[in-house]
Coordinates of C-alpha atoms in Angstrom, one line a residue:
Chain G
M1 CA 14.4 -13.1 38.8
E2 CA 12.8 -16.5 38.2
N3 CA 14.6 -19.3 36.4
N4 CA 12.5 -21.8 34.4
N5 CA 13.4 -24.7 32.3
K6 CA 11.8 -24.5 28.9
Q7 CA 12.0 -27.2 26.3
I8 CA 11.4 -26.6 22.7
L9 CA 11.0 -29.4 20.3
I10 CA 12.0 -28.8 16.7
I11 CA 10.4 -31.5 14.5
G12 CA 11.6 -31.9 10.9
K13 CA 12.7 -34.3 8.3
P14 CA 16.3 -34.1 6.9
A15 CA 17.3 -30.9 5.2
T16 CA 14.7 -28.6 6.8
S17 CA 17.3 -26.3 8.4
K18 CA 16.9 -27.5 11.9
T19 CA 20.6 -27.3 12.8
T20 CA 21.2 -24.2 10.7
F21 CA 18.5 -22.5 12.6
L22 CA 19.9 -23.5 16.0
V23 CA 23.4 -22.2 14.9
Q24 CA 21.9 -18.9 13.7
L25 CA 19.7 -18.6 16.8
Y26 CA 22.7 -19.2 19.0
S27 CA 24.9 -16.7 17.0
L28 CA 22.3 -14.0 17.1
M29 CA 21.7 -14.4 20.8
R30 CA 25.4 -14.3 21.4
S31 CA 25.8 -11.1 19.4
G32 CA 23.1 -9.6 21.7
N33 CA 21.1 -8.3 18.7
G34 CA 17.9 -10.4 19.4
A35 CA 15.1 -9.7 21.8
I36 CA 16.3 -12.9 23.6
K37 CA 19.9 -12.9 24.8
L38 CA 22.4 -15.4 26.2
E39 CA 23.0 -15.2 30.0
G40 CA 26.6 -16.3 29.9
L41 CA 28.3 -18.9 27.6
P42 CA 26.7 -22.3 27.6
E43 CA 28.7 -25.1 29.1
S44 CA 28.9 -26.8 25.7
I45 CA 27.9 -26.1 22.1
K46 CA 29.0 -29.6 21.1
P47 CA 25.6 -30.4 19.4
I48 CA 26.1 -27.6 17.0
E49 CA 29.9 -27.3 16.9
D50 CA 30.5 -28.5 13.4
A51 CA 27.6 -26.5 11.8
Y52 CA 28.7 -23.4 13.8
K53 CA 32.2 -23.6 12.5
R54 CA 31.0 -24.2 8.9
L55 CA 28.6 -21.3 8.9
R56 CA 31.2 -18.9 10.3
R57 CA 33.4 -19.9 7.3
G58 CA 30.5 -19.2 4.9
E59 CA 29.9 -22.9 4.2
T60 CA 26.6 -24.7 4.3
T61 CA 26.0 -27.1 7.2
Q62 CA 26.1 -30.9 6.7
P63 CA 23.3 -33.2 7.6
T64 CA 23.2 -34.2 11.2
P65 CA 24.1 -37.9 11.6
A66 CA 21.0 -40.0 12.0
D67 CA 21.9 -41.3 15.4
N68 CA 22.8 -37.9 16.9
N69 CA 20.6 -37.0 19.9
I70 CA 22.3 -34.2 21.9
D71 CA 20.6 -31.4 23.8
L72 CA 21.8 -27.8 23.3
I73 CA 21.3 -26.1 26.6
L74 CA 21.2 -22.3 26.7
N75 CA 20.6 -20.0 29.7
L76 CA 18.6 -17.1 28.2
L77 CA 17.3 -13.7 29.2
R78 CA 14.5 -11.7 27.9
G79 CA 14.3 -8.4 29.8
E80 CA 14.2 -9.5 33.4
D81 CA 12.9 -13.0 32.6
A82 CA 15.5 -15.7 32.7
F83 CA 15.0 -19.2 31.5
T84 CA 17.0 -22.2 30.3
L85 CA 16.2 -23.4 26.8
V86 CA 16.7 -27.1 26.0
C87 CA 16.9 -27.7 22.3
P88 CA 17.6 -31.3 21.1
D89 CA 19.6 -31.6 18.0
Y90 CA 19.1 -34.9 16.2
G91 CA 19.4 -36.4 12.7
G92 CA 16.3 -35.8 10.6
E93 CA 16.5 -39.4 9.5
Q94 CA 15.0 -40.2 12.9
I95 CA 11.8 -38.6 11.7
N96 CA 11.8 -40.6 8.5
S97 CA 12.4 -43.8 10.6
L98 CA 9.5 -43.0 12.9
I99 CA 7.1 -42.5 10.0
S100 CA 8.1 -45.6 8.1
N101 CA 8.7 -48.0 11.0
R102 CA 6.0 -46.7 13.2
I103 CA 8.1 -47.1 16.3
I104 CA 9.4 -44.3 18.5
K105 CA 12.7 -44.2 20.3
E106 CA 12.6 -44.1 24.1
Q107 CA 14.3 -40.7 24.2
W108 CA 11.7 -39.2 22.0
L109 CA 9.0 -40.1 24.5
K110 CA 10.8 -38.0 27.0
L111 CA 11.2 -35.2 24.5
L112 CA 7.5 -35.2 23.9
A113 CA 6.6 -35.4 27.5
N114 CA 8.8 -32.5 28.4
S115 CA 7.8 -30.1 25.6
N116 CA 4.6 -28.2 24.9
N117 CA 6.3 -26.0 22.4
W118 CA 6.7 -27.6 19.0
L119 CA 8.3 -26.1 15.9
L120 CA 7.4 -28.2 12.8
F121 CA 10.0 -27.4 10.2
L122 CA 8.8 -28.0 6.5
K123 CA 10.4 -27.3 3.2
L124 CA 8.0 -26.6 0.4
H125 CA 10.4 -25.2 -2.3
D126 CA 11.0 -28.5 -3.9
L127 CA 7.5 -30.0 -3.9
T128 CA 6.3 -31.3 -7.2
A129 CA 2.6 -31.8 -7.9
M130 CA 1.6 -34.6 -10.3
H131 CA -1.5 -34.3 -12.3
D132 CA -4.4 -36.6 -11.4
V133 CA -7.9 -37.2 -12.7
T134 CA -9.3 -34.2 -10.8
T135 CA -6.8 -31.8 -12.4
K136 CA -6.5 -33.1 -15.9
P137 CA -8.9 -34.9 -18.2
A138 CA -8.2 -38.5 -18.7
T139 CA -9.3 -40.4 -21.7
E140 CA -10.5 -44.0 -22.1
S141 CA -7.3 -45.0 -24.0
E142 CA -5.2 -43.9 -21.0
N143 CA -6.8 -46.6 -18.8
H144 CA -4.3 -49.4 -18.4
E145 CA -3.9 -52.5 -16.3
E146 CA -1.5 -52.7 -13.5
N147 CA -0.5 -55.4 -11.2
L148 CA -2.3 -55.5 -7.9
K149 CA 0.2 -53.9 -5.5
T150 CA -0.4 -53.8 -1.8
A151 CA -0.9 -50.4 -0.1
T152 CA 2.4 -50.7 1.7
D153 CA 4.4 -50.6 -1.5
Y154 CA 3.9 -46.9 -1.4
E155 CA 5.4 -44.2 0.7
L156 CA 3.1 -41.4 1.7
S157 CA 3.0 -38.1 -0.1
E158 CA 4.2 -35.0 1.7
A159 CA 0.9 -33.8 3.2
P160 CA -0.4 -37.2 4.5
E161 CA 3.1 -37.9 5.8
M162 CA 3.2 -34.7 7.8
V163 CA -0.3 -35.3 9.2
E164 CA 0.6 -38.9 10.1
L165 CA 3.7 -37.6 11.9
L166 CA 1.8 -35.1 14.0
Q167 CA -0.8 -37.8 14.7
M168 CA 2.0 -40.1 15.9
L169 CA 3.5 -37.4 18.1
L170 CA 0.2 -36.6 19.6
F171 CA -0.5 -40.3 20.2
F172 CA 2.8 -40.7 22.1
K173 CA 2.2 -37.6 24.1
A174 CA -1.2 -39.1 24.9
C175 CA -2.9 -36.0 23.6
G176 CA -6.4 -36.6 22.2
I177 CA -8.1 -34.4 19.5
Q178 CA -11.7 -34.5 20.7
N179 CA -11.4 -30.9 21.6
P180 CA -9.0 -28.5 19.8
I181 CA -5.6 -28.6 21.4
T182 CA -4.6 -25.6 23.6
H183 CA -1.8 -26.9 25.8
I184 CA 0.7 -27.6 23.0
E185 CA 1.8 -24.5 21.1
L186 CA 2.5 -25.5 17.5
K187 CA 4.4 -23.3 15.1
V188 CA 4.6 -24.5 11.6
V189 CA 7.8 -23.1 10.1
I190 CA 8.2 -23.1 6.3
S191 CA 12.0 -23.2 6.1
R192 CA 14.3 -22.3 3.2
W193 CA 11.9 -19.4 2.5
D194 CA 14.5 -17.7 0.3
E195 CA 14.3 -20.7 -2.1
L196 CA 10.5 -20.6 -2.6
N197 CA 10.1 -18.1 -5.5
S198 CA 6.5 -17.5 -4.6
D199 CA 4.4 -14.3 -4.7
I200 CA 2.6 -15.3 -1.6
S201 CA 3.8 -13.4 1.4
I202 CA 1.6 -14.9 4.2
P203 CA 3.1 -18.2 5.4
A204 CA -0.3 -19.7 6.2
D205 CA -1.6 -18.9 2.7
L206 CA 1.4 -20.7 1.3
L207 CA 0.9 -23.7 3.4
K208 CA -2.8 -23.8 2.4
Q209 CA -1.8 -23.7 -1.3
K210 CA 1.0 -26.3 -1.1
L211 CA -0.2 -28.7 1.6
P212 CA -3.9 -28.1 2.1
L213 CA -4.5 -31.3 3.9
L214 CA -1.9 -30.4 6.5
Y215 CA -3.3 -26.9 6.8
E216 CA -6.7 -28.3 7.4
F217 CA -5.5 -30.8 10.0
V218 CA -3.6 -28.3 12.1
N219 CA -6.3 -25.7 12.0
S220 CA -9.0 -28.2 12.8
N221 CA -7.2 -29.8 15.7
W222 CA -5.4 -26.8 17.3
G223 CA -7.1 -24.0 19.1
K224 CA -6.7 -20.7 17.2
E225 CA -4.4 -19.2 19.7
S226 CA -2.1 -22.2 19.8
I227 CA -1.3 -22.6 16.1
S228 CA 0.7 -20.2 13.8
V229 CA 2.5 -20.5 10.5
W230 CA 5.9 -18.8 10.0
G231 CA 8.5 -18.6 7.3
L232 CA 12.2 -18.9 7.9
S233 CA 15.4 -18.6 5.9
A234 CA 18.1 -19.7 8.3
Q235 CA 20.9 -19.0 5.8
G236 CA 19.3 -16.0 4.1
F237 CA 20.6 -17.1 0.7
D238 CA 22.5 -20.1 -0.8
L239 CA 26.2 -20.3 -0.1
T240 CA 27.4 -21.9 -3.3
S241 CA 28.7 -18.6 -4.8
D242 CA 31.9 -17.0 -3.7
E243 CA 30.1 -13.6 -3.6
N244 CA 27.6 -14.9 -1.0
K245 CA 30.3 -16.6 1.0
E246 CA 32.1 -13.3 1.2
K247 CA 29.1 -11.7 2.8
Y248 CA 29.3 -14.3 5.6
L249 CA 33.0 -13.8 6.0
E250 CA 32.8 -10.0 5.9
E251 CA 29.8 -9.4 8.1
G252 CA 29.2 -12.6 10.1
N253 CA 26.8 -15.4 9.8
E254 CA 23.9 -14.4 12.1
K255 CA 23.1 -11.2 10.1
W256 CA 21.4 -13.0 7.2
A257 CA 18.8 -15.2 8.7
F258 CA 15.3 -13.9 8.6
L259 CA 11.8 -14.8 9.7
V260 CA 8.5 -14.2 8.0
R261 CA 5.9 -13.6 10.7
P262 CA 2.3 -14.9 10.4
D263 CA 1.2 -11.6 9.1
G264 CA 3.8 -11.6 6.3
E265 CA 6.2 -9.1 7.8
Q266 CA 9.8 -10.0 7.8
S267 CA 12.1 -9.9 10.8
S268 CA 15.8 -10.4 11.3
D269 CA 15.2 -11.4 14.9
I270 CA 14.8 -15.1 14.6
T271 CA 14.5 -15.4 18.4
E272 CA 10.8 -14.4 17.9
L273 CA 10.1 -18.0 17.2
L274 CA 10.8 -18.6 20.9
S275 CA 8.5 -15.9 22.1
S276 CA 5.8 -18.3 23.2
L277 CA 8.2 -19.8 25.7
I278 CA 8.1 -16.8 27.9
Chain Q
M1 CA -6.5 -65.3 38.7
N2 CA -5.9 -67.7 35.8
T3 CA -2.8 -66.7 33.8
G4 CA -3.4 -68.6 30.6
K5 CA -6.0 -69.3 28.0
C6 CA -7.7 -72.2 26.2
D7 CA -7.2 -73.0 22.6
N8 CA -10.9 -73.4 22.2
P9 CA -12.3 -70.0 21.4
D10 CA -15.7 -70.8 23.0
C11 CA -14.2 -71.8 26.3
N12 CA -14.3 -69.1 29.1
A13 CA -11.9 -70.9 31.4
A14 CA -9.6 -67.9 31.5
I15 CA -12.4 -66.0 33.1
T16 CA -14.4 -68.6 35.0
G17 CA -11.6 -71.0 35.9
K18 CA -13.8 -73.9 34.8
C19 CA -12.7 -76.3 32.0
H20 CA -15.3 -76.6 29.2
I21 CA -14.8 -80.4 29.0
G22 CA -15.1 -80.9 32.7
N23 CA -11.5 -81.4 33.9
D24 CA -11.1 -80.8 37.6
T25 CA -8.1 -78.5 37.1
L26 CA -7.3 -76.5 34.0
T27 CA -3.8 -77.9 33.7
E28 CA -5.3 -81.4 33.1
C29 CA -6.9 -80.1 29.9
D30 CA -4.8 -80.6 26.7
Q31 CA -6.2 -77.4 25.2
W32 CA -5.2 -75.2 28.2
K33 CA -2.0 -73.1 27.7
D34 CA -0.4 -71.7 30.8
Q35 CA 0.9 -68.2 30.4
V36 CA 4.5 -68.6 31.6
K37 CA 5.6 -64.9 31.2
T38 CA 7.7 -63.7 34.1
T39 CA 7.1 -60.3 35.6
K40 CA 10.3 -59.2 33.8
S41 CA 9.1 -60.3 30.4
V42 CA 5.7 -58.8 30.9
K43 CA 7.3 -55.5 31.8
K44 CA 9.5 -55.7 28.7
A45 CA 6.6 -56.4 26.5
T46 CA 4.7 -53.5 27.9
A47 CA 7.7 -51.2 27.5
E48 CA 8.0 -52.2 23.8
H49 CA 4.3 -51.9 23.3
R50 CA 4.3 -48.3 24.3
L51 CA 6.9 -47.5 21.6
H52 CA 4.5 -48.8 18.9
I53 CA 1.9 -46.8 17.0
Q54 CA -1.4 -48.5 17.5
W55 CA -2.6 -48.2 13.9
T56 CA -0.9 -49.6 10.8
G57 CA -2.0 -47.0 8.2
S58 CA -3.5 -49.8 6.2
D59 CA -7.3 -50.3 5.8
F60 CA -9.2 -51.1 9.0
K61 CA -10.5 -54.5 10.0
I62 CA -13.0 -55.2 12.7
P63 CA -10.5 -55.0 15.7
D64 CA -9.5 -51.5 14.5
I65 CA -13.1 -50.4 14.6
E66 CA -13.3 -51.6 18.1
R67 CA -10.2 -49.6 19.0
I68 CA -11.3 -46.4 17.4
S69 CA -14.8 -46.8 19.0
R70 CA -13.2 -46.2 22.4
R71 CA -13.0 -42.4 21.7
A72 CA -16.5 -42.2 20.2
S73 CA -18.9 -44.2 18.1
P74 CA -17.8 -44.0 14.5
L75 CA -20.2 -43.4 11.7
I76 CA -20.2 -46.3 9.3
L77 CA -20.9 -45.5 5.7
G78 CA -21.8 -48.4 3.3
S79 CA -21.1 -48.1 -0.4
V80 CA -23.6 -50.3 -2.2
G81 CA -23.5 -51.2 -5.9
H82 CA -22.6 -53.8 -8.5
S83 CA -19.0 -54.8 -9.5
D84 CA -17.3 -52.1 -11.3
S85 CA -19.8 -49.4 -10.4
G86 CA -17.0 -47.1 -9.1
K87 CA -17.3 -47.5 -5.4
T88 CA -13.6 -47.7 -4.8
S89 CA -12.7 -45.1 -7.3
F90 CA -15.2 -42.8 -5.5
L91 CA -13.1 -43.1 -2.4
G92 CA -9.8 -42.5 -4.3
V93 CA -11.2 -39.3 -5.8
L94 CA -12.6 -38.2 -2.5
F95 CA -9.2 -38.3 -0.9
T96 CA -7.5 -36.9 -3.9
L97 CA -9.8 -33.9 -3.7
L98 CA -9.1 -33.4 0.0
T99 CA -5.4 -33.5 -0.7
N100 CA -5.7 -31.0 -3.5
G101 CA -7.4 -28.5 -1.3
H102 CA -11.1 -29.1 -1.9
N103 CA -13.1 -29.3 1.3
L104 CA -16.4 -30.5 2.6
S105 CA -18.7 -27.5 3.3
D106 CA -19.7 -28.4 6.8
F107 CA -16.9 -30.7 8.0
R108 CA -13.2 -30.2 8.4
F109 CA -10.5 -32.8 7.8
S110 CA -9.0 -33.8 11.1
G111 CA -6.9 -36.8 10.4
S112 CA -7.0 -40.5 9.3
E113 CA -5.6 -43.7 10.6
T114 CA -5.6 -45.4 7.1
F115 CA -3.3 -43.1 5.2
L116 CA -1.5 -46.0 3.4
Q117 CA -4.7 -47.2 1.9
W118 CA -5.9 -43.8 0.9
E119 CA -2.5 -43.1 -0.7
F120 CA -2.7 -46.4 -2.6
L121 CA -6.1 -45.3 -4.1
M122 CA -4.9 -41.8 -4.7
R123 CA -1.8 -43.0 -6.6
K124 CA -3.9 -45.0 -9.0
L125 CA -5.6 -41.8 -10.1
K126 CA -2.4 -39.9 -10.8
F127 CA -0.9 -39.5 -14.2
E128 CA 2.3 -41.5 -14.5
K129 CA 4.0 -41.5 -17.8
G130 CA 0.9 -39.8 -19.2
K131 CA -1.4 -42.7 -18.1
V132 CA -3.9 -43.3 -15.2
A133 CA -4.2 -46.8 -13.8
F134 CA -7.4 -46.4 -11.7
P135 CA -7.9 -48.4 -8.6
P136 CA -8.0 -52.2 -9.1
P137 CA -11.3 -54.0 -8.6
T138 CA -12.0 -54.8 -4.9
P139 CA -11.2 -58.5 -4.4
S140 CA -14.3 -60.6 -4.8
G141 CA -15.5 -63.0 -2.2
G142 CA -17.6 -62.7 0.9
D143 CA -14.6 -62.9 3.3
Y144 CA -13.0 -59.6 2.0
Y145 CA -13.9 -56.4 3.6
S146 CA -12.1 -53.2 4.2
F147 CA -12.8 -49.9 5.9
L148 CA -11.1 -46.5 5.3
H149 CA -11.1 -44.0 8.0
L150 CA -11.4 -40.2 8.1
A151 CA -11.7 -38.0 11.2
L152 CA -13.9 -34.9 10.5
R153 CA -14.8 -32.0 12.7
N154 CA -18.2 -30.4 12.3
Q155 CA -19.1 -26.7 12.7
K156 CA -19.8 -27.2 16.4
K157 CA -16.2 -28.5 16.7
H158 CA -17.3 -32.1 17.4
L159 CA -15.0 -34.7 16.1
K160 CA -16.5 -37.6 14.2
D161 CA -14.8 -40.8 13.0
I162 CA -16.1 -41.9 9.6
L163 CA -15.5 -45.4 8.3
F164 CA -16.1 -46.1 4.6
A165 CA -16.9 -49.7 4.0
D166 CA -15.4 -51.0 0.8
F167 CA -16.8 -54.4 -0.1
S168 CA -16.8 -56.3 -3.4
G169 CA -19.7 -55.6 -5.7
E170 CA -20.3 -59.3 -6.3
V171 CA -21.4 -59.8 -2.8
F172 CA -24.0 -57.0 -3.1
S173 CA -25.3 -58.8 -6.2
Q174 CA -25.6 -62.0 -4.3
W175 CA -27.3 -60.3 -1.4
S176 CA -29.8 -58.7 -3.8
V177 CA -30.8 -62.2 -5.0
D178 CA -30.7 -63.9 -1.6
K179 CA -30.1 -61.9 1.6
N180 CA -29.6 -65.1 3.6
D181 CA -26.8 -66.4 1.3
A182 CA -24.0 -67.8 3.4
A183 CA -21.4 -65.9 1.3
V184 CA -22.9 -62.4 2.1
E185 CA -22.3 -62.3 5.9
N186 CA -20.4 -59.1 5.5
V187 CA -23.1 -57.3 3.6
R188 CA -25.6 -58.4 6.3
W189 CA -23.3 -56.9 8.9
L190 CA -23.1 -53.6 6.9
D191 CA -26.9 -53.6 6.4
E192 CA -27.3 -54.0 10.2
Y193 CA -24.7 -51.5 11.4
A194 CA -24.2 -48.8 8.8
D195 CA -25.4 -45.4 9.6
G196 CA -25.9 -44.3 6.0
F197 CA -25.4 -45.6 2.5
L198 CA -24.1 -44.4 -0.8
F199 CA -25.8 -46.2 -3.7
F200 CA -23.9 -46.4 -7.0
V201 CA -25.7 -46.7 -10.3
N202 CA -23.2 -47.3 -13.2
A203 CA -24.4 -45.1 -16.1
Q204 CA -22.2 -47.0 -18.6
I205 CA -23.8 -50.3 -17.7
I206 CA -27.4 -48.9 -17.9
A207 CA -26.5 -47.4 -21.3
E208 CA -25.2 -50.7 -22.6
R209 CA -27.5 -53.3 -20.9
R210 CA -30.6 -51.1 -20.8
M211 CA -33.6 -52.5 -19.0
A212 CA -31.8 -55.6 -17.9
A213 CA -29.4 -53.4 -15.9
V214 CA -32.3 -51.2 -14.7
Y215 CA -34.0 -54.2 -13.2
D216 CA -30.8 -55.3 -11.5
I217 CA -30.3 -51.9 -9.9
L218 CA -33.9 -51.7 -8.8
D219 CA -33.7 -55.1 -7.2
M220 CA -30.7 -54.1 -5.2
A221 CA -32.3 -50.8 -4.2
E222 CA -35.4 -52.5 -3.0
R223 CA -33.3 -54.9 -1.0
L224 CA -31.6 -52.0 0.7
N225 CA -34.8 -50.2 1.3
E226 CA -36.3 -53.3 2.9
S227 CA -34.2 -52.9 6.1
L228 CA -33.4 -49.3 6.0
R229 CA -35.1 -48.2 9.2
G230 CA -35.0 -44.5 8.3
R231 CA -31.2 -44.4 7.7
P232 CA -30.3 -42.1 4.8
V233 CA -29.2 -43.2 1.3
I234 CA -27.5 -40.9 -1.2
A235 CA -27.7 -42.3 -4.7
V236 CA -25.3 -41.4 -7.4
W237 CA -24.8 -42.0 -11.2
S238 CA -21.2 -43.2 -11.4
K239 CA -19.3 -43.1 -14.7
A240 CA -21.6 -40.1 -15.4
D241 CA -19.6 -39.2 -18.5
H242 CA -21.8 -41.9 -20.1
I243 CA -25.1 -40.3 -18.9
Q244 CA -25.9 -38.9 -22.4
S245 CA -25.9 -42.5 -23.8
V246 CA -28.5 -43.6 -21.2
N247 CA -32.0 -44.0 -22.8
E248 CA -34.2 -41.2 -21.5
A249 CA -36.9 -43.6 -20.3
H250 CA -34.4 -45.7 -18.4
F251 CA -32.9 -42.6 -16.8
R252 CA -36.3 -41.4 -15.7
K253 CA -37.3 -44.9 -14.4
I254 CA -34.3 -44.9 -12.1
E255 CA -34.7 -41.3 -10.9
T256 CA -38.4 -41.9 -10.2
E257 CA -37.9 -45.2 -8.4
F258 CA -35.0 -43.8 -6.3
A259 CA -37.2 -40.8 -5.4
R260 CA -39.9 -43.2 -4.2
L261 CA -37.5 -45.5 -2.3
F262 CA -35.1 -43.0 -0.8
G263 CA -36.7 -39.6 -1.1
Q264 CA -33.9 -38.2 -3.3
D265 CA -35.3 -36.2 -6.2
T266 CA -32.2 -36.2 -8.3
L267 CA -29.3 -38.5 -8.3
Y268 CA -25.8 -37.0 -8.0
Q269 CA -23.4 -37.5 -10.8
V270 CA -19.7 -38.4 -10.5
S271 CA -17.1 -39.3 -13.0
N272 CA -13.3 -39.9 -13.3
Y273 CA -13.3 -38.3 -16.7
L274 CA -13.4 -34.5 -16.6
D275 CA -15.4 -32.6 -19.1
I276 CA -12.8 -30.3 -20.6
N277 CA -15.5 -28.0 -21.9
S278 CA -16.9 -27.4 -18.3
N279 CA -14.5 -25.6 -16.0
P280 CA -14.7 -26.6 -13.2
D281 CA -16.5 -29.8 -14.0
P282 CA -19.1 -30.2 -11.2
K283 CA -18.8 -34.0 -11.5
S284 CA -15.2 -33.6 -10.2
I285 CA -16.2 -32.2 -6.9
S286 CA -19.6 -33.8 -6.4
N287 CA -17.9 -36.6 -4.4
L288 CA -17.5 -34.1 -1.7
T289 CA -20.9 -32.5 -2.0
L290 CA -22.7 -35.8 -1.8
L291 CA -20.7 -37.0 1.2
N292 CA -21.4 -33.6 2.9
D293 CA -25.1 -34.2 2.2
L294 CA -25.1 -37.8 3.6
L295 CA -23.2 -36.7 6.8
N296 CA -25.7 -33.9 7.3
K297 CA -28.6 -36.2 6.8
I298 CA -27.2 -38.7 9.4
S299 CA -26.6 -35.8 11.9
N300 CA -30.2 -34.7 11.5
I301 CA -31.6 -38.1 12.5
K302 CA -33.0 -37.7 16.0
M303 CA -31.8 -40.6 18.1
P304 CA -34.4 -41.9 20.5
K305 CA -33.6 -41.1 24.2
M306 CA -32.3 -44.0 26.1
T307 CA -33.3 -44.5 29.7
I308 CA -31.5 -46.7 32.2
G309 CA -33.9 -48.7 34.2
I310 CA -31.8 -49.2 37.3
S311 CA -32.7 -47.8 40.6
T312 CA -30.7 -44.7 41.5
T313 CA -30.6 -45.8 45.1
E314 CA -27.7 -48.1 44.1
T315 CA -24.5 -47.1 45.7
D316 CA -22.3 -48.6 43.0
P317 CA -20.9 -45.5 41.1
F318 CA -20.8 -47.5 37.8
L319 CA -24.5 -48.4 38.0
T320 CA -25.5 -44.9 39.0
Y321 CA -23.5 -43.1 36.3
R322 CA -25.8 -41.3 33.9
G323 CA -23.3 -39.7 31.5
H324 CA -23.0 -36.5 33.4
G325 CA -22.8 -33.5 31.2
K326 CA -23.0 -35.3 27.9

C-alpha cells in the first residue's frame, strides 16, 4: 500500500456550508458507508468539534470564527489506496477580506502551493437579480443625476467577485491562463442545493443561468477534464423545525447529506467530491 | 552598483554612475538620494509585496498596460466620438450584457483586471428605486484617460487582453479641429497605438442640430481616417432610439461617407432604451455584435513579417533567439 498526502482546498465565502460539509464527510467516512473510509480515528477533530457536536444534536452549525485556520487531517482508504487528506477549516470571512483588501495571508500562500484540488463552494439560493437597461425598458423621465462616485465606493456583484477571487488565487499560485489550466482540478460546488427551488437538475446549467460570467470564466480557463460543477446539500434540509431535528436524532446526521453529480444524478455518498484526489 | 536614484527624472546616474551636472561622485549631488535600505528591510518589503495583488480592480493607467503587456501584447481599442455620444455607456452595457449571460460569438470571457470600474459602470445602468442613473460623463480635460480591461479567448484558445480606451469627448473635438493641440496628447497617443476604433455617431444630436452636427462628425471621421494605416473602424449610431427623427438625407450622408472612409456599408445601432415592441430588441445586444466584428477585423489583419538583421553566428543566446516555436 502506498501512502500519499493529498491536500484539498475548500474555497468559499461565509455560509456556504464548508464546515457542515467537512462534518458530514467525516461522519459518513466514520460510518463506513462512503466509497472512501477512515483508516483509524484521526488524532484530532478539533477543527470541526463544535460543528460536529451541533449536527449530532440536530442543530445547525455556527459560522467558523474569522481567524480560525486549523487543518483537519484524516487518514483515508479507498479500496487498497491509502492517503492522508488535509482539509483546512477557516472562517469564510477570510475570503471576504482577501477580495476587499487584496492582500493574502501568509498561510494561504502555503495552502495554495500545496493543493491542486480546489472545491469552490457557492450559494445561489439567495441571489437577487436587479433589472437593468438591457432587461427592462427605461424612459427618458427615469434619467436622473447622481453625484460622481468613485468606482471603489462599490462592492462587486456576485459573479465578478467570484471571478476576481479565482483570478487572485491563480495569481498567488503563479498559475497563468494563457493556456487552459489542467494541473489544478476545480470543482464548483453549488451548496445548499435543497434551498434552491429550481427546476434545473444539471448543476452546470444552473451556474450558467445564475452566474453566467463565472460559468464562462471557468470553462474558458480550465481544460474540459479539469472543471466540473456539482450540487451539494450538506444538511439535506433545514433544521429549524422539530420534525427535521428528530430525523437527525433518530437516524444520525450523516444520512441526510447529498450530492448532485455533474450529470444531475443525486448521490448520498458525498465522498465522491474527493474522487479526483485518488 | 549604485543603490540610489536621482530626483531629476532625466538623469541616468542610477544606471551609468555619472552625475548629470558633473559632480565627481554621486553623493556630492544635492539631487542624489542614497538608498539606505538594509538587507533585512529589503527582504521584508519583498515578503510583503508577494502578499499583494498586483492589480487594483480600478481602471488601468499606463503602468498597468506595461504590466499586462508582459504576458502578451494587448489589443487597444479606441472609442472615438463627441461628448455625450454614449462611449462610456457603451462600455457599461457591454459588461452588463456579459454579466447577464450574453456572449460574443467568437470570443469567450476569460477575466478582467478592472472589475471595480466595470461594476461602477454597470451599477449606473441598473434600476434603483425605479430609476436609472446612467454613467456620468467622462471627466473632461486632456490629462484624463482610462482603460478598461477584458481578457478574451478566441476559438483557437488563444488568450487576448483587450483594453478599451475611455477618453473625454471634448478632446476628440479639439483633435478634430487641431491635431497638434497641446491639450490632445492622449488622443494622439491613441491615434498612434490603437489597434482598432469604435466611432460613435450620436443620433439624437444629428436629429437636433442637423447638418451642423453632420459636418462635425465628418470632420472627426476624416481626421481619424487621415492616420488610419489600414486599422479597422466600426461606426455606430448611438442613442439609436432617436434614429427615426434623423432627417433621411442626413442619415444617408453619414452612411455614405462612412462607407467611403471606413468601408462599412451600414452603421450599427445601439441604444440604452429598449424598444418594448421588439423582443428581443437587436439594439440591446449589438454592443456585443459590433465588438465581435471589430475583433475579427483586427485578427484578420496580416502583420508584416519581422526579420532580425543580426548575424546568427553570434554566440550570445539572447541575440540569437528567434522566438522558437511561436
